[in-house]
Amino acid sequence: MKSMHPFVKILLFIFTLLLMSYMSNAYLLPMSLILFVYATWLARSDFLRVVRRMKWLFISIFIIYAFGTPGEYIQHIPVSVAPTVEGCVLGVMQIAKLLIALAVLSILFATSSKEQLMIGLHLLLSPLNLLGLNTNKFTARLLLTLDYVEELAAKEKFKFRFDQLDNMLSTTELVNKDRVIVLESIPFKWNDVLVVMILILGAIALFYFRESYFRVLF
């Protein structure tokens, strides 16, 4: 995946998030497990640190779904309020979806440099030039902002404050006047073209099945 074009990697990330809404529970759990293991292998420290920081969010999601979803109550629980089977299943599925998103994002960052991601994002947003959006300026500002965030995070005893958002904007404005940003063009390989074609066919198939589903309902 490291040799894949960053534009294709971003498309894969978007398609994976889209695919999750169509997958059944029987496929979500194996998919989350596989991506969890792969992301841990590629970026063990960074990925596991993010997962640990989100543990309370996972616990909160599970509790909300377990106790707030109507269904069959779990028997033999020594409390007056019991979770439901359906709620526990929904809670686990939502946590699995979040883990998939985090894993794919970690894989994207682990296999691409910051400059490569900017190249892929620039290509992805290039059609917006027809609507008047200056994608070159937007990409440059985003890259400068990421550089500034990395410099802040590297400082000792760094603590985020909301007033740093204003400083970030003014700092990137000043740096933008003196710095020249060059994004080298990365050629597409045959496997990149093949993956893009598969993603296009997959998106068409998902759209078709969704339309068929709504036609059955209505």
PDB file of C-alpha atoms in Angstrom:
ATOM      1  CA  MET A   1       0.000   0.000   0.000  1.00  0.00           C
ATOM      2  CA  LYS A   2       2.981   2.315   0.502  1.00  0.00           C
ATOM      3  CA  SER A   3       3.612   2.385  -3.246  1.00  0.00           C
ATOM      4  CA  MET A   4       0.026   3.355  -3.977  1.00  0.00           C
ATOM      5  CA  HIS A   5      -0.740   6.905  -5.111  1.00  0.00           C
ATOM      6  CA  PRO A   6      -1.915   9.127  -2.205  1.00  0.00           C
ATOM      7  CA  PHE A   7      -4.991  10.152  -4.194  1.00  0.00           C
ATOM      8  CA  VAL A   8      -6.030   6.499  -4.390  1.00  0.00           C
ATOM      9  CA  LYS A   9      -5.373   6.035  -0.662  1.00  0.00           C
ATOM     10  CA  ILE A  10      -7.695   8.918   0.189  1.00  0.00           C
ATOM     11  CA  LEU A  11     -10.360   7.436  -2.103  1.00  0.00           C
ATOM     12  CA  LEU A  12      -9.960   4.091  -0.322  1.00  0.00           C
ATOM     13  CA  PHE A  13     -10.417   5.827   3.027  1.00  0.00           C
ATOM     14  CA  ILE A  14     -13.618   7.533   1.858  1.00  0.00           C
ATOM     15  CA  PHE A  15     -14.953   4.356   0.244  1.00  0.00           C
ATOM     16  CA  THR A  16     -14.299   2.336   3.421  1.00  0.00           C
ATOM     17  CA  LEU A  17     -16.315   4.807   5.497  1.00  0.00           C
ATOM     18  CA  LEU A  18     -19.093   4.624   2.903  1.00  0.00           C
ATOM     19  CA  LEU A  19     -18.995   0.843   2.799  1.00  0.00           C
ATOM     20  CA  MET A  20     -19.488   0.520   6.564  1.00  0.00           C
ATOM     21  CA  SER A  21     -23.053   1.820   6.339  1.00  0.00           C
ATOM     22  CA  TYR A  22     -23.952  -1.049   3.970  1.00  0.00           C
ATOM     23  CA  MET A  23     -22.176  -3.924   5.705  1.00  0.00           C
ATOM     24  CA  SER A  24     -23.940  -6.381   7.972  1.00  0.00           C
ATOM     25  CA  ASN A  25     -22.786  -7.150  11.499  1.00  0.00           C
ATOM     26  CA  ALA A  26     -21.311 -10.447  10.345  1.00  0.00           C
ATOM     27  CA  TYR A  27     -18.739  -8.578   8.222  1.00  0.00           C
ATOM     28  CA  LEU A  28     -18.138  -5.512  10.401  1.00  0.00           C
ATOM     29  CA  LEU A  29     -16.489  -7.352  13.278  1.00  0.00           C
ATOM     30  CA  PRO A  30     -13.993  -9.345  11.137  1.00  0.00           C
ATOM     31  CA  MET A  31     -13.210  -6.203   9.143  1.00  0.00           C
ATOM     32  CA  SER A  32     -12.571  -4.174  12.301  1.00  0.00           C
ATOM     33  CA  LEU A  33     -10.347  -6.929  13.692  1.00  0.00           C
ATOM     34  CA  ILE A  34      -8.275  -7.213  10.505  1.00  0.00           C
ATOM     35  CA  LEU A  35      -7.808  -3.447  10.188  1.00  0.00           C
ATOM     36  CA  PHE A  36      -7.044  -3.161  13.909  1.00  0.00           C
ATOM     37  CA  VAL A  37      -4.240  -5.705  13.618  1.00  0.00           C
ATOM     38  CA  TYR A  38      -2.883  -4.121  10.414  1.00  0.00           C
ATOM     39  CA  ALA A  39      -2.927  -0.594  11.868  1.00  0.00           C
ATOM     40  CA  THR A  40      -1.218  -1.857  15.028  1.00  0.00           C
ATOM     41  CA  TRP A  41       1.474  -3.501  12.915  1.00  0.00           C
ATOM     42  CA  LEU A  42       2.100  -0.344  10.870  1.00  0.00           C
ATOM     43  CA  ALA A  43       1.841   2.315  13.581  1.00  0.00           C
ATOM     44  CA  ARG A  44       1.658   0.540  16.902  1.00  0.00           C
ATOM     45  CA  SER A  45       2.451   3.399  19.282  1.00  0.00           C
ATOM     46  CA  ASP A  46       0.418   6.114  17.547  1.00  0.00           C
ATOM     47  CA  PHE A  47      -2.639   3.997  16.832  1.00  0.00           C
ATOM     48  CA  LEU A  48      -2.850   2.384  20.255  1.00  0.00           C
ATOM     49  CA  ARG A  49      -2.367   5.769  21.917  1.00  0.00           C
ATOM     50  CA  VAL A  50      -5.364   7.148  20.020  1.00  0.00           C
ATOM     51  CA  VAL A  51      -7.451   4.089  20.927  1.00  0.00           C
ATOM     52  CA  ARG A  52      -6.552   4.429  24.605  1.00  0.00           C
ATOM     53  CA  ARG A  53      -7.520   8.086  24.598  1.00  0.00           C
ATOM     54  CA  MET A  54     -10.921   7.205  23.167  1.00  0.00           C
ATOM     55  CA  LYS A  55     -11.681   4.408  25.626  1.00  0.00           C
ATOM     56  CA  TRP A  56     -14.162   6.509  27.597  1.00  0.00           C
ATOM     57  CA  LEU A  57     -15.965   7.392  24.381  1.00  0.00           C
ATOM     58  CA  PHE A  58     -16.227   3.687  23.549  1.00  0.00           C
ATOM     59  CA  ILE A  59     -17.535   2.902  27.031  1.00  0.00           C
ATOM     60  CA  SER A  60     -20.064   5.746  26.840  1.00  0.00           C
ATOM     61  CA  ILE A  61     -21.311   4.610  23.428  1.00  0.00           C
ATOM     62  CA  PHE A  62     -21.756   1.048  24.656  1.00  0.00           C
ATOM     63  CA  ILE A  63     -23.643   2.124  27.796  1.00  0.00           C
ATOM     64  CA  ILE A  64     -25.951   4.480  25.856  1.00  0.00           C
ATOM     65  CA  TYR A  65     -26.870   1.816  23.305  1.00  0.00           C
ATOM     66  CA  ALA A  66     -27.053  -1.038  25.820  1.00  0.00           C
ATOM     67  CA  PHE A  67     -29.405   0.728  28.206  1.00  0.00           C
ATOM     68  CA  GLY A  68     -31.217   3.005  25.751  1.00  0.00           C
ATOM     69  CA  THR A  69     -32.230   0.551  23.033  1.00  0.00           C
ATOM     70  CA  PRO A  70     -35.556  -1.304  23.381  1.00  0.00           C
ATOM     71  CA  GLY A  71     -35.418  -5.062  23.147  1.00  0.00           C
ATOM     72  CA  GLU A  72     -34.975  -8.246  25.129  1.00  0.00           C
ATOM     73  CA  TYR A  73     -33.425  -7.629  28.532  1.00  0.00           C
ATOM     74  CA  ILE A  74     -30.380  -9.635  29.538  1.00  0.00           C
ATOM     75  CA  GLN A  75     -31.434 -12.000  32.318  1.00  0.00           C
ATOM     76  CA  HIS A  76     -29.743 -12.718  35.652  1.00  0.00           C
ATOM     77  CA  ILE A  77     -28.175  -9.260  36.069  1.00  0.00           C
ATOM     78  CA  PRO A  78     -28.327  -8.233  39.769  1.00  0.00           C
ATOM     79  CA  VAL A  79     -29.470  -4.656  39.115  1.00  0.00           C
ATOM     80  CA  SER A  80     -32.899  -3.058  38.759  1.00  0.00           C
ATOM     81  CA  VAL A  81     -32.101  -1.740  35.260  1.00  0.00           C
ATOM     82  CA  ALA A  82     -30.691  -4.234  32.775  1.00  0.00           C
ATOM     83  CA  PRO A  83     -29.221  -3.734  29.285  1.00  0.00           C
ATOM     84  CA  THR A  84     -30.877  -5.250  26.255  1.00  0.00           C
ATOM     85  CA  VAL A  85     -29.374  -7.782  23.883  1.00  0.00           C
ATOM     86  CA  GLU A  86     -30.147  -5.571  20.880  1.00  0.00           C
ATOM     87  CA  GLY A  87     -28.577  -2.566  22.600  1.00  0.00           C
ATOM     88  CA  CYS A  88     -25.362  -4.422  23.394  1.00  0.00           C
ATOM     89  CA  VAL A  89     -25.102  -5.592  19.789  1.00  0.00           C
ATOM     90  CA  LEU A  90     -25.662  -2.066  18.449  1.00  0.00           C
ATOM     91  CA  GLY A  91     -23.119  -0.655  20.892  1.00  0.00           C
ATOM     92  CA  VAL A  92     -20.475  -3.152  19.820  1.00  0.00           C
ATOM     93  CA  MET A  93     -21.201  -2.441  16.155  1.00  0.00           C
ATOM     94  CA  GLN A  94     -20.833   1.323  16.628  1.00  0.00           C
ATOM     95  CA  ILE A  95     -17.520   0.804  18.418  1.00  0.00           C
ATOM     96  CA  ALA A  96     -16.402  -1.484  15.574  1.00  0.00           C
ATOM     97  CA  LYS A  97     -17.229   1.235  13.035  1.00  0.00           C
ATOM     98  CA  LEU A  98     -15.218   3.799  14.982  1.00  0.00           C
ATOM     99  CA  LEU A  99     -12.279   1.398  15.210  1.00  0.00           C
ATOM    100  CA  ILE A 100     -12.438   0.830  11.447  1.00  0.00           C
ATOM    101  CA  ALA A 101     -12.361   4.582  10.798  1.00  0.00           C
ATOM    102  CA  LEU A 102      -9.459   5.087  13.209  1.00  0.00           C
ATOM    103  CA  ALA A 103      -7.539   2.127  11.793  1.00  0.00           C
ATOM    104  CA  VAL A 104      -7.935   3.223   8.163  1.00  0.00           C
ATOM    105  CA  LEU A 105      -6.924   6.768   9.072  1.00  0.00           C
ATOM    106  CA  SER A 106      -3.852   5.504  10.932  1.00  0.00           C
ATOM    107  CA  ILE A 107      -2.921   3.306   7.965  1.00  0.00           C
ATOM    108  CA  LEU A 108      -3.297   6.318   5.672  1.00  0.00           C
ATOM    109  CA  PHE A 109      -0.971   8.429   7.820  1.00  0.00           C
ATOM    110  CA  ALA A 110       1.510   5.592   8.368  1.00  0.00           C
ATOM    111  CA  THR A 111       1.914   4.831   4.656  1.00  0.00           C
ATOM    112  CA  SER A 112       2.028   8.427   3.378  1.00  0.00           C
ATOM    113  CA  SER A 113       4.044  11.482   4.232  1.00  0.00           C
ATOM    114  CA  LYS A 114       2.389  14.795   4.911  1.00  0.00           C
ATOM    115  CA  GLU A 115       3.428  16.146   1.513  1.00  0.00           C
ATOM    116  CA  GLN A 116       2.047  13.072  -0.249  1.00  0.00           C
ATOM    117  CA  LEU A 117      -1.298  13.485   1.487  1.00  0.00           C
ATOM    118  CA  MET A 118      -1.402  17.110   0.367  1.00  0.00           C
ATOM    119  CA  ILE A 119      -0.812  15.987  -3.221  1.00  0.00           C
ATOM    120  CA  GLY A 120      -3.666  13.513  -2.987  1.00  0.00           C
ATOM    121  CA  LEU A 121      -5.957  16.072  -1.371  1.00  0.00           C
ATOM    122  CA  HIS A 122      -5.053  18.636  -4.043  1.00  0.00           C
ATOM    123  CA  LEU A 123      -6.025  16.200  -6.805  1.00  0.00           C
ATOM    124  CA  LEU A 124      -9.225  15.277  -4.996  1.00  0.00           C
ATOM    125  CA  LEU A 125     -10.284  18.924  -4.652  1.00  0.00           C
ATOM    126  CA  SER A 126      -9.111  20.028  -8.103  1.00  0.00           C
ATOM    127  CA  PRO A 127     -12.643  19.828  -9.645  1.00  0.00           C
ATOM    128  CA  LEU A 128     -13.664  22.583  -7.211  1.00  0.00           C
ATOM    129  CA  ASN A 129     -11.527  24.989  -9.235  1.00  0.00           C
ATOM    130  CA  LEU A 130     -14.465  25.130 -11.624  1.00  0.00           C
ATOM    131  CA  LEU A 131     -16.534  26.603  -8.775  1.00  0.00           C
ATOM    132  CA  GLY A 132     -13.982  29.299  -8.022  1.00  0.00           C
ATOM    133  CA  LEU A 133     -12.119  27.612  -5.152  1.00  0.00           C
ATOM    134  CA  ASN A 134      -8.354  28.120  -5.272  1.00  0.00           C
ATOM    135  CA  THR A 135      -7.199  24.620  -4.373  1.00  0.00           C
ATOM    136  CA  ASN A 136      -3.532  25.599  -4.618  1.00  0.00           C
ATOM    137  CA  LYS A 137      -3.963  28.243  -1.931  1.00  0.00           C
ATOM    138  CA  PHE A 138      -6.112  25.956   0.205  1.00  0.00           C
ATOM    139  CA  THR A 139      -3.579  23.115   0.055  1.00  0.00           C
ATOM    140  CA  ALA A 140      -0.702  25.465   0.895  1.00  0.00           C
ATOM    141  CA  ARG A 141      -2.544  26.896   3.900  1.00  0.00           C
ATOM    142  CA  LEU A 142      -3.414  23.420   5.144  1.00  0.00           C
ATOM    143  CA  LEU A 143       0.196  22.252   4.835  1.00  0.00           C
ATOM    144  CA  LEU A 144       1.461  25.318   6.693  1.00  0.00           C
ATOM    145  CA  THR A 145      -1.114  24.811   9.414  1.00  0.00           C
ATOM    146  CA  LEU A 146      -0.043  21.183   9.876  1.00  0.00           C
ATOM    147  CA  ASP A 147       3.580  22.298  10.121  1.00  0.00           C
ATOM    148  CA  TYR A 148       2.647  24.845  12.785  1.00  0.00           C
ATOM    149  CA  VAL A 149       0.663  22.257  14.756  1.00  0.00           C
ATOM    150  CA  GLU A 150       3.620  19.868  14.689  1.00  0.00           C
ATOM    151  CA  GLU A 151       5.919  22.606  15.983  1.00  0.00           C
ATOM    152  CA  LEU A 152       3.534  23.355  18.844  1.00  0.00           C
ATOM    153  CA  ALA A 153       3.089  19.694  19.726  1.00  0.00           C
ATOM    154  CA  ALA A 154       6.868  19.191  19.777  1.00  0.00           C
ATOM    155  CA  LYS A 155       7.308  21.833  22.469  1.00  0.00           C
ATOM    156  CA  GLU A 156       7.714  20.691  26.041  1.00  0.00           C
ATOM    157  CA  LYS A 157       4.724  21.011  28.365  1.00  0.00           C
ATOM    158  CA  PHE A 158       2.507  21.970  25.445  1.00  0.00           C
ATOM    159  CA  LYS A 159      -1.124  22.644  26.346  1.00  0.00           C
ATOM    160  CA  PHE A 160      -3.670  23.616  23.757  1.00  0.00           C
ATOM    161  CA  ARG A 161      -5.533  26.896  24.206  1.00  0.00           C
ATOM    162  CA  PHE A 162      -8.236  28.367  21.999  1.00  0.00           C
ATOM    163  CA  ASP A 163      -6.317  31.601  21.551  1.00  0.00           C
ATOM    164  CA  GLN A 164      -3.676  29.584  19.682  1.00  0.00           C
ATOM    165  CA  LEU A 165      -6.137  29.256  16.799  1.00  0.00           C
ATOM    166  CA  ASP A 166      -5.805  33.001  16.131  1.00  0.00           C
ATOM    167  CA  ASN A 167      -2.024  32.776  16.450  1.00  0.00           C
ATOM    168  CA  MET A 168      -2.020  29.837  14.057  1.00  0.00           C
ATOM    169  CA  LEU A 169      -3.873  31.865  11.414  1.00  0.00           C
ATOM    170  CA  SER A 170      -1.593  34.894  11.706  1.00  0.00           C
ATOM    171  CA  THR A 171       1.547  32.755  11.782  1.00  0.00           C
ATOM    172  CA  THR A 172       0.628  30.839   8.652  1.00  0.00           C
ATOM    173  CA  GLU A 173      -0.181  34.124   6.931  1.00  0.00           C
ATOM    174  CA  LEU A 174       3.323  35.438   7.666  1.00  0.00           C
ATOM    175  CA  VAL A 175       5.063  32.217   6.711  1.00  0.00           C
ATOM    176  CA  ASN A 176       3.045  31.973   3.525  1.00  0.00           C
ATOM    177  CA  LYS A 177       4.632  35.197   2.260  1.00  0.00           C
ATOM    178  CA  ASP A 178       8.197  33.947   2.619  1.00  0.00           C
ATOM    179  CA  ARG A 179       7.929  30.241   1.969  1.00  0.00           C
ATOM    180  CA  VAL A 180       7.623  28.517  -1.375  1.00  0.00           C
ATOM    181  CA  ILE A 181       5.747  25.240  -1.299  1.00  0.00           C
ATOM    182  CA  VAL A 182       6.390  22.753  -4.083  1.00  0.00           C
ATOM    183  CA  LEU A 183       4.199  19.685  -4.457  1.00  0.00           C
ATOM    184  CA  GLU A 184       5.869  17.218  -6.774  1.00  0.00           C
ATOM    185  CA  SER A 185       3.652  15.371  -9.201  1.00  0.00           C
ATOM    186  CA  ILE A 186       3.420  11.638  -8.502  1.00  0.00           C
ATOM    187  CA  PRO A 187       2.664   9.489 -11.557  1.00  0.00           C
ATOM    188  CA  PHE A 188      -0.178   6.990 -11.472  1.00  0.00           C
ATOM    189  CA  LYS A 189       0.761   3.331 -11.849  1.00  0.00           C
ATOM    190  CA  TRP A 190      -1.298   0.580 -13.422  1.00  0.00           C
ATOM    191  CA  ASN A 191      -2.376  -0.735 -10.025  1.00  0.00           C
ATOM    192  CA  ASP A 192      -3.588   2.760  -9.063  1.00  0.00           C
ATOM    193  CA  VAL A 193      -5.782   2.899 -12.157  1.00  0.00           C
ATOM    194  CA  LEU A 194      -7.083  -0.593 -11.420  1.00  0.00           C
ATOM    195  CA  VAL A 195      -8.008   0.319  -7.837  1.00  0.00           C
ATOM    196  CA  VAL A 196      -9.761   3.513  -8.981  1.00  0.00           C
ATOM    197  CA  MET A 197     -11.809   1.517 -11.505  1.00  0.00           C
ATOM    198  CA  ILE A 198     -12.765  -0.994  -8.805  1.00  0.00           C
ATOM    199  CA  LEU A 199     -13.779   1.812  -6.454  1.00  0.00           C
ATOM    200  CA  ILE A 200     -15.917   3.443  -9.145  1.00  0.00           C
ATOM    201  CA  LEU A 201     -17.672   0.146  -9.875  1.00  0.00           C
ATOM    202  CA  GLY A 202     -18.102  -0.439  -6.145  1.00  0.00           C
ATOM    203  CA  ALA A 203     -19.610   3.013  -5.611  1.00  0.00           C
ATOM    204  CA  ILE A 204     -22.025   2.431  -8.510  1.00  0.00           C
ATOM    205  CA  ALA A 205     -23.013  -0.939  -7.028  1.00  0.00           C
ATOM    206  CA  LEU A 206     -23.613   0.578  -3.592  1.00  0.00           C
ATOM    207  CA  PHE A 207     -25.729   3.356  -5.110  1.00  0.00           C
ATOM    208  CA  TYR A 208     -27.738   0.835  -7.121  1.00  0.00           C
ATOM    209  CA  PHE A 209     -28.418  -1.395  -4.091  1.00  0.00           C
ATOM    210  CA  ARG A 210     -29.424   1.634  -2.049  1.00  0.00           C
ATOM    211  CA  GLU A 211     -31.855   2.791  -4.737  1.00  0.00           C
ATOM    212  CA  SER A 212     -33.288  -0.728  -4.971  1.00  0.00           C
ATOM    213  CA  TYR A 213     -33.705  -0.820  -1.200  1.00  0.00           C
ATOM    214  CA  PHE A 214     -35.647   2.442  -1.169  1.00  0.00           C
ATOM    215  CA  ARG A 215     -37.825   1.271  -4.062  1.00  0.00           C
ATOM    216  CA  VAL A 216     -38.768  -1.835  -2.050  1.00  0.00           C
ATOM    217  CA  LEU A 217     -39.612   0.254   1.009  1.00  0.00           C
ATOM    218  CA  PHE A 218     -41.686   2.858  -0.820  1.00  0.00           C
TER     219      PHE A 218
END
